[in-house]
Every structure is written in C-alpha cells, then in structure tokens.
C-alpha cells in the first residue's frame, strides 16, 4: 500500500501477507508510521490495497459496496479506535446499542449485563462520554465491540489511555472474551508488553 505525497509516493506496506485464524489474537507491533493503522483500515474496509487480496472467509473485503459493505461493517467486524469514537450526545449504553440496531435479542442483553460486570462498567452505562475518564471510555469501546459477537475485532492501541495496572486487567478480560467468542482479534500496539500477551506478534519494524 502506498500513498501520494507532495514529492511522489510513500510506500507503507510492500509484499505483506497475513493469515488470521478464528480465536487467535495477533499483535501488530511497531512505532508510528510502521503500517499498523493502515492494515487495520484495509481489513476494516476503510481503505483498499493497491494490489493483492483481502478476505474474511469467502468475503473479498475490497470488493464490497453499498448494502453488502454496510452489512459487513455491522455484522462481521468491530473496530476499537484509539480515540474511542463514542457519540458525545448518547449515553454509554446508547453508544453500545446503536451498532446493534435491530439485531439485539435476549441473549445480547444477557451478555451485555455479564460483559459490563466483567469489564467493570455496569455503573457507567447511563453516563455520557464526557462524564467518563479516558480509561472508562476505552472499556465502553471494548464492550461495544465484543457485544456484537463479530467474526473479527480490530483494535488500535486499545490500552493507550490506561495506566499499566488497568491496562493489564482490561486486556486480560478482553482476551478472555475474545477466546470465548472464538473470533479473530488483531491488535495494533507500540507497547511490547501488550504484544507479548498475544498469541503471536508481527514485528512491522523488522519488515521496514
């Protein structure tokens, strides 16, 4: 993947290949500019590769358009951005439920209660994002992702707003939930400690 800049093109990824298994946790480790977010954007359908294939099961992600693209984003993937991307005018609970739309069932509500307790946010659901700390907003973002029960979760620096004690606690719970859901988790991080907690680590700096 390359991008046009004033003086020509900048190559971010070249001859990059990655295969992810259901239930696996993979870390993309590297400094800013190493390609972590670019990979998440391509897998999340927010960007397209210059060449090559990107698939989730039998689905070719770059070829998705219109209704099929909307369904893919709604049902098959969940994204946790470093900036949280919570809607400030909605409560934490409303932020969680808006992505589910009409797909919430009794099991979803049961899981919501269980996951909220495990993530320590049960008492925060009726608060607005502005009333929450950065770490609390990140916990809500993780809850919003896992409650969808997607095939794949993409997480961009999911513990960046947490001190190490809280980061360790939250990430361990996150890993437990992912294993239970048997979904793919791809984590972009510059924190080597977080990378070591994953099943495997892709060192993007070594590929540069």
mmCIF file of C-alpha atoms in Angstrom:
data_model
loop_
_atom_site.group_PDB
_atom_site.id
_atom_site.type_symbol
_atom_site.label_atom_id
_atom_site.label_comp_id
_atom_site.label_asym_id
_atom_site.label_seq_id
_atom_site.Cartn_x
_atom_site.Cartn_y
_atom_site.Cartn_z
ATOM 1 C CA UNK A 1 0.000 0.000 0.000
ATOM 2 C CA UNK A 2 1.361 3.408 -0.989
ATOM 3 C CA UNK A 3 0.098 6.969 -0.639
ATOM 4 C CA UNK A 4 0.654 10.027 -2.793
ATOM 5 C CA UNK A 5 2.599 12.836 -1.145
ATOM 6 C CA UNK A 6 3.908 16.177 -2.398
ATOM 7 C CA UNK A 7 7.200 14.760 -3.654
ATOM 8 C CA UNK A 8 5.863 11.493 -5.039
ATOM 9 C CA UNK A 9 4.728 8.349 -3.227
ATOM 10 C CA UNK A 10 5.402 6.858 0.165
ATOM 11 C CA UNK A 11 5.341 3.061 0.492
ATOM 12 C CA UNK A 12 3.750 1.859 3.731
ATOM 13 C CA UNK A 13 3.342 -1.864 3.048
ATOM 14 C CA UNK A 14 5.140 -3.935 0.424
ATOM 15 C CA UNK A 15 4.679 -7.662 -0.226
ATOM 16 C CA UNK A 16 2.840 -8.032 3.091
ATOM 17 C CA UNK A 17 0.984 -11.273 3.846
ATOM 18 C CA UNK A 18 -1.018 -12.188 6.945
ATOM 19 C CA UNK A 19 -3.322 -15.105 7.765
ATOM 20 C CA UNK A 20 -5.510 -14.988 10.876
ATOM 21 C CA UNK A 21 -7.378 -17.888 12.486
ATOM 22 C CA UNK A 22 -10.659 -17.737 14.411
ATOM 23 C CA UNK A 23 -9.996 -17.478 18.131
ATOM 24 C CA UNK A 24 -6.480 -16.149 17.551
ATOM 25 C CA UNK A 25 -5.011 -12.956 19.000
ATOM 26 C CA UNK A 26 -2.344 -11.274 16.877
ATOM 27 C CA UNK A 27 -0.389 -8.129 17.675
ATOM 28 C CA UNK A 28 0.858 -5.697 15.059
ATOM 29 C CA UNK A 29 3.836 -4.196 16.831
ATOM 30 C CA UNK A 30 5.789 -1.169 15.717
ATOM 31 C CA UNK A 31 6.302 2.553 16.050
ATOM 32 C CA UNK A 32 4.075 5.203 14.492
ATOM 33 C CA UNK A 33 4.265 5.070 10.701
ATOM 34 C CA UNK A 34 5.142 1.374 10.554
ATOM 35 C CA UNK A 35 1.819 0.460 8.927
ATOM 36 C CA UNK A 36 -0.259 -0.738 11.893
ATOM 37 C CA UNK A 37 -3.240 1.526 11.312
ATOM 38 C CA UNK A 38 -3.044 1.053 7.535
ATOM 39 C CA UNK A 39 -3.501 -2.701 7.989
ATOM 40 C CA UNK A 40 -6.462 -2.152 10.319
ATOM 41 C CA UNK A 41 -8.041 0.258 7.847
ATOM 42 C CA UNK A 42 -7.696 -2.205 4.968
ATOM 43 C CA UNK A 43 -9.093 -5.134 6.959
ATOM 44 C CA UNK A 44 -11.882 -2.923 8.259
ATOM 45 C CA UNK A 45 -12.896 -1.854 4.717
ATOM 46 C CA UNK A 46 -11.958 1.791 5.345
ATOM 47 C CA UNK A 47 -9.084 1.678 2.833
ATOM 48 C CA UNK A 48 -8.136 -0.519 -0.118
ATOM 49 C CA UNK A 49 -4.825 -2.149 -1.049
ATOM 50 C CA UNK A 50 -3.081 -1.173 -4.270
ATOM 51 C CA UNK A 51 -2.913 -4.856 -5.183
ATOM 52 C CA UNK A 52 -3.429 -8.297 -3.667
ATOM 53 C CA UNK A 53 -6.352 -9.937 -1.883
ATOM 54 C CA UNK A 54 -8.021 -9.258 1.459
ATOM 55 C CA UNK A 55 -10.628 -11.814 2.532
ATOM 56 C CA UNK A 56 -12.630 -12.767 5.595
ATOM 57 C CA UNK A 57 -13.814 -16.298 4.973
ATOM 58 C CA UNK A 58 -15.235 -16.266 1.453
ATOM 59 C CA UNK A 59 -15.784 -12.497 1.507
ATOM 60 C CA UNK A 60 -13.479 -10.270 -0.571
ATOM 61 C CA UNK A 61 -13.389 -7.138 1.569
ATOM 62 C CA UNK A 62 -12.155 -4.595 -1.050
ATOM 63 C CA UNK A 63 -14.952 -5.581 -3.454
ATOM 64 C CA UNK A 64 -17.773 -4.806 -1.005
ATOM 65 C CA UNK A 65 -20.093 -1.972 -1.955
ATOM 66 C CA UNK A 66 -23.350 -0.441 -0.783
ATOM 67 C CA UNK A 67 -25.635 -2.703 1.239
ATOM 68 C CA UNK A 68 -23.123 -5.564 1.424
ATOM 69 C CA UNK A 69 -20.450 -3.203 2.760
ATOM 70 C CA UNK A 70 -22.861 -1.855 5.386
ATOM 71 C CA UNK A 71 -23.808 -5.400 6.426
ATOM 72 C CA UNK A 72 -20.139 -6.388 6.671
ATOM 73 C CA UNK A 73 -19.339 -3.459 8.945
ATOM 74 C CA UNK A 74 -22.455 -4.031 11.042
ATOM 75 C CA UNK A 75 -22.279 -7.816 11.440
ATOM 76 C CA UNK A 76 -18.797 -9.171 10.712
ATOM 77 C CA UNK A 77 -16.321 -6.729 12.224
ATOM 78 C CA UNK A 78 -15.937 -4.442 15.203
ATOM 79 C CA UNK A 79 -13.336 -1.705 15.486
ATOM 80 C CA UNK A 80 -11.880 -0.150 18.620
ATOM 81 C CA UNK A 81 -10.179 3.115 17.731
ATOM 82 C CA UNK A 82 -7.643 4.772 19.992
ATOM 83 C CA UNK A 83 -9.853 7.888 20.079
ATOM 84 C CA UNK A 84 -12.869 5.790 21.241
ATOM 85 C CA UNK A 85 -15.229 7.422 18.680
ATOM 86 C CA UNK A 86 -18.133 7.467 21.133
ATOM 87 C CA UNK A 87 -21.002 9.800 20.229
ATOM 88 C CA UNK A 88 -20.986 12.523 22.881
ATOM 89 C CA UNK A 89 -24.756 13.131 22.756
ATOM 90 C CA UNK A 90 -25.549 9.494 23.588
ATOM 91 C CA UNK A 91 -25.114 7.605 26.842
ATOM 92 C CA UNK A 92 -22.605 4.778 27.038
ATOM 93 C CA UNK A 93 -25.442 2.247 26.735
ATOM 94 C CA UNK A 94 -26.896 4.031 23.700
ATOM 95 C CA UNK A 95 -23.442 4.059 22.086
ATOM 96 C CA UNK A 96 -23.232 0.311 22.612
ATOM 97 C CA UNK A 97 -26.720 -0.467 21.324
ATOM 98 C CA UNK A 98 -26.730 1.806 18.265
ATOM 99 C CA UNK A 99 -24.391 -0.520 16.404
ATOM 100 C CA UNK A 100 -26.682 -3.469 17.017
ATOM 101 C CA UNK A 101 -29.752 -1.764 15.548
ATOM 102 C CA UNK A 102 -32.474 -4.401 15.176
ATOM 103 C CA UNK A 103 -30.179 -7.362 15.801
ATOM 104 C CA UNK A 104 -30.299 -7.288 19.603
ATOM 105 C CA UNK A 105 -32.033 -10.301 21.158
ATOM 106 C CA UNK A 106 -32.486 -11.627 24.690
ATOM 107 C CA UNK A 107 -29.059 -13.293 24.590
ATOM 108 C CA UNK A 108 -27.473 -9.969 23.636
ATOM 109 C CA UNK A 109 -28.955 -8.254 26.683
ATOM 110 C CA UNK A 110 -27.830 -11.106 28.940
ATOM 111 C CA UNK A 111 -24.308 -10.874 27.535
ATOM 112 C CA UNK A 112 -24.352 -7.093 27.880
ATOM 113 C CA UNK A 113 -25.005 -7.378 31.601
ATOM 114 C CA UNK A 114 -22.352 -10.080 32.021
ATOM 115 C CA UNK A 115 -19.683 -8.351 29.932
ATOM 116 C CA UNK A 116 -20.353 -4.985 31.598
ATOM 117 C CA UNK A 117 -19.759 -6.546 35.006
ATOM 118 C CA UNK A 118 -16.558 -8.246 33.875
ATOM 119 C CA UNK A 119 -15.234 -5.011 32.386
ATOM 120 C CA UNK A 120 -16.263 -3.040 35.471
ATOM 121 C CA UNK A 121 -18.591 -0.621 33.674
ATOM 122 C CA UNK A 122 -22.040 -1.659 34.934
ATOM 123 C CA UNK A 123 -22.424 1.629 36.818
ATOM 124 C CA UNK A 124 -21.301 3.716 33.837
ATOM 125 C CA UNK A 125 -23.860 2.713 31.211
ATOM 126 C CA UNK A 126 -26.206 5.656 31.804
ATOM 127 C CA UNK A 127 -23.423 8.230 31.775
ATOM 128 C CA UNK A 128 -22.372 10.311 28.772
ATOM 129 C CA UNK A 129 -18.846 10.015 27.316
ATOM 130 C CA UNK A 130 -17.931 13.447 28.665
ATOM 131 C CA UNK A 131 -18.593 12.180 32.187
ATOM 132 C CA UNK A 132 -16.155 9.284 31.782
ATOM 133 C CA UNK A 133 -12.386 9.125 32.057
ATOM 134 C CA UNK A 134 -10.291 8.061 29.081
ATOM 135 C CA UNK A 135 -9.872 4.602 30.551
ATOM 136 C CA UNK A 136 -13.604 4.238 31.192
ATOM 137 C CA UNK A 137 -14.400 5.265 27.625
ATOM 138 C CA UNK A 138 -11.954 2.635 26.373
ATOM 139 C CA UNK A 139 -13.676 -0.049 28.455
ATOM 140 C CA UNK A 140 -17.015 1.002 26.949
ATOM 141 C CA UNK A 141 -15.482 0.785 23.469
ATOM 142 C CA UNK A 142 -14.302 -2.763 24.180
ATOM 143 C CA UNK A 143 -17.765 -3.694 25.445
ATOM 144 C CA UNK A 144 -19.323 -2.177 22.320
ATOM 145 C CA UNK A 145 -17.049 -4.359 20.187
ATOM 146 C CA UNK A 146 -17.495 -7.716 21.917
ATOM 147 C CA UNK A 147 -21.271 -7.416 22.323
ATOM 148 C CA UNK A 148 -21.629 -7.567 18.519
ATOM 149 C CA UNK A 149 -20.125 -11.074 18.562
ATOM 150 C CA UNK A 150 -18.308 -10.316 15.283
ATOM 151 C CA UNK A 151 -16.040 -12.560 13.266
ATOM 152 C CA UNK A 152 -13.147 -10.137 13.701
ATOM 153 C CA UNK A 153 -12.227 -7.333 16.100
ATOM 154 C CA UNK A 154 -9.665 -4.713 15.085
ATOM 155 C CA UNK A 155 -8.178 -2.765 17.990
ATOM 156 C CA UNK A 156 -5.946 0.282 17.568
ATOM 157 C CA UNK A 157 -3.911 0.832 20.767
ATOM 158 C CA UNK A 158 -6.784 -0.449 22.971
ATOM 159 C CA UNK A 159 -4.911 0.214 26.237
ATOM 160 C CA UNK A 160 -3.328 3.545 25.311
ATOM 161 C CA UNK A 161 -5.496 5.542 27.743
ATOM 162 C CA UNK A 162 -4.895 3.233 30.706
ATOM 163 C CA UNK A 163 -2.133 3.043 33.291
ATOM 164 C CA UNK A 164 -0.300 -0.290 33.245
ATOM 165 C CA UNK A 165 -2.248 -1.832 36.150
ATOM 166 C CA UNK A 166 -5.584 -1.089 34.494
ATOM 167 C CA UNK A 167 -4.228 -1.930 31.037
ATOM 168 C CA UNK A 168 -3.185 -5.379 32.256
ATOM 169 C CA UNK A 169 -6.551 -6.015 33.916
ATOM 170 C CA UNK A 170 -8.653 -4.810 30.986
ATOM 171 C CA UNK A 171 -6.585 -6.525 28.303
ATOM 172 C CA UNK A 172 -6.703 -9.852 30.150
ATOM 173 C CA UNK A 173 -10.506 -9.618 30.324
ATOM 174 C CA UNK A 174 -10.579 -8.611 26.652
ATOM 175 C CA UNK A 175 -8.518 -11.686 25.733
ATOM 176 C CA UNK A 176 -10.830 -13.949 27.741
ATOM 177 C CA UNK A 177 -13.899 -12.584 25.949
ATOM 178 C CA UNK A 178 -12.283 -12.993 22.532
ATOM 179 C CA UNK A 179 -11.399 -16.616 23.287
ATOM 180 C CA UNK A 180 -14.984 -17.272 24.389
ATOM 181 C CA UNK A 181 -16.362 -15.666 21.237
ATOM 182 C CA UNK A 182 -13.850 -17.572 19.074
ATOM 183 C CA UNK A 183 -13.372 -14.500 16.904
ATOM 184 C CA UNK A 184 -10.215 -13.010 15.411
ATOM 185 C CA UNK A 185 -8.545 -10.210 17.360
ATOM 186 C CA UNK A 186 -5.918 -8.068 15.650
ATOM 187 C CA UNK A 187 -4.282 -5.528 17.946
ATOM 188 C CA UNK A 188 -2.142 -2.615 16.786
ATOM 189 C CA UNK A 189 0.183 -1.558 19.591
ATOM 190 C CA UNK A 190 3.521 0.080 20.271
ATOM 191 C CA UNK A 191 3.569 -1.444 23.773
ATOM 192 C CA UNK A 192 5.792 -4.523 23.746
ATOM 193 C CA UNK A 193 4.197 -5.752 26.990
ATOM 194 C CA UNK A 194 0.767 -5.896 25.338
ATOM 195 C CA UNK A 195 2.229 -7.562 22.255
ATOM 196 C CA UNK A 196 3.758 -10.326 24.398
ATOM 197 C CA UNK A 197 0.309 -11.156 25.814
ATOM 198 C CA UNK A 198 -0.972 -12.048 22.346
ATOM 199 C CA UNK A 199 -0.699 -15.456 20.679
ATOM 200 C CA UNK A 200 1.775 -14.068 18.164
ATOM 201 C CA UNK A 201 3.371 -10.774 17.235
ATOM 202 C CA UNK A 202 4.041 -9.331 13.786
ATOM 203 C CA UNK A 203 7.047 -7.012 14.090
ATOM 204 C CA UNK A 204 6.390 -4.398 11.410
ATOM 205 C CA UNK A 205 9.602 -2.521 12.189
ATOM 206 C CA UNK A 206 11.607 -5.606 11.265
ATOM 207 C CA UNK A 207 9.874 -5.617 7.874
ATOM 208 C CA UNK A 208 10.672 -1.990 7.095
#
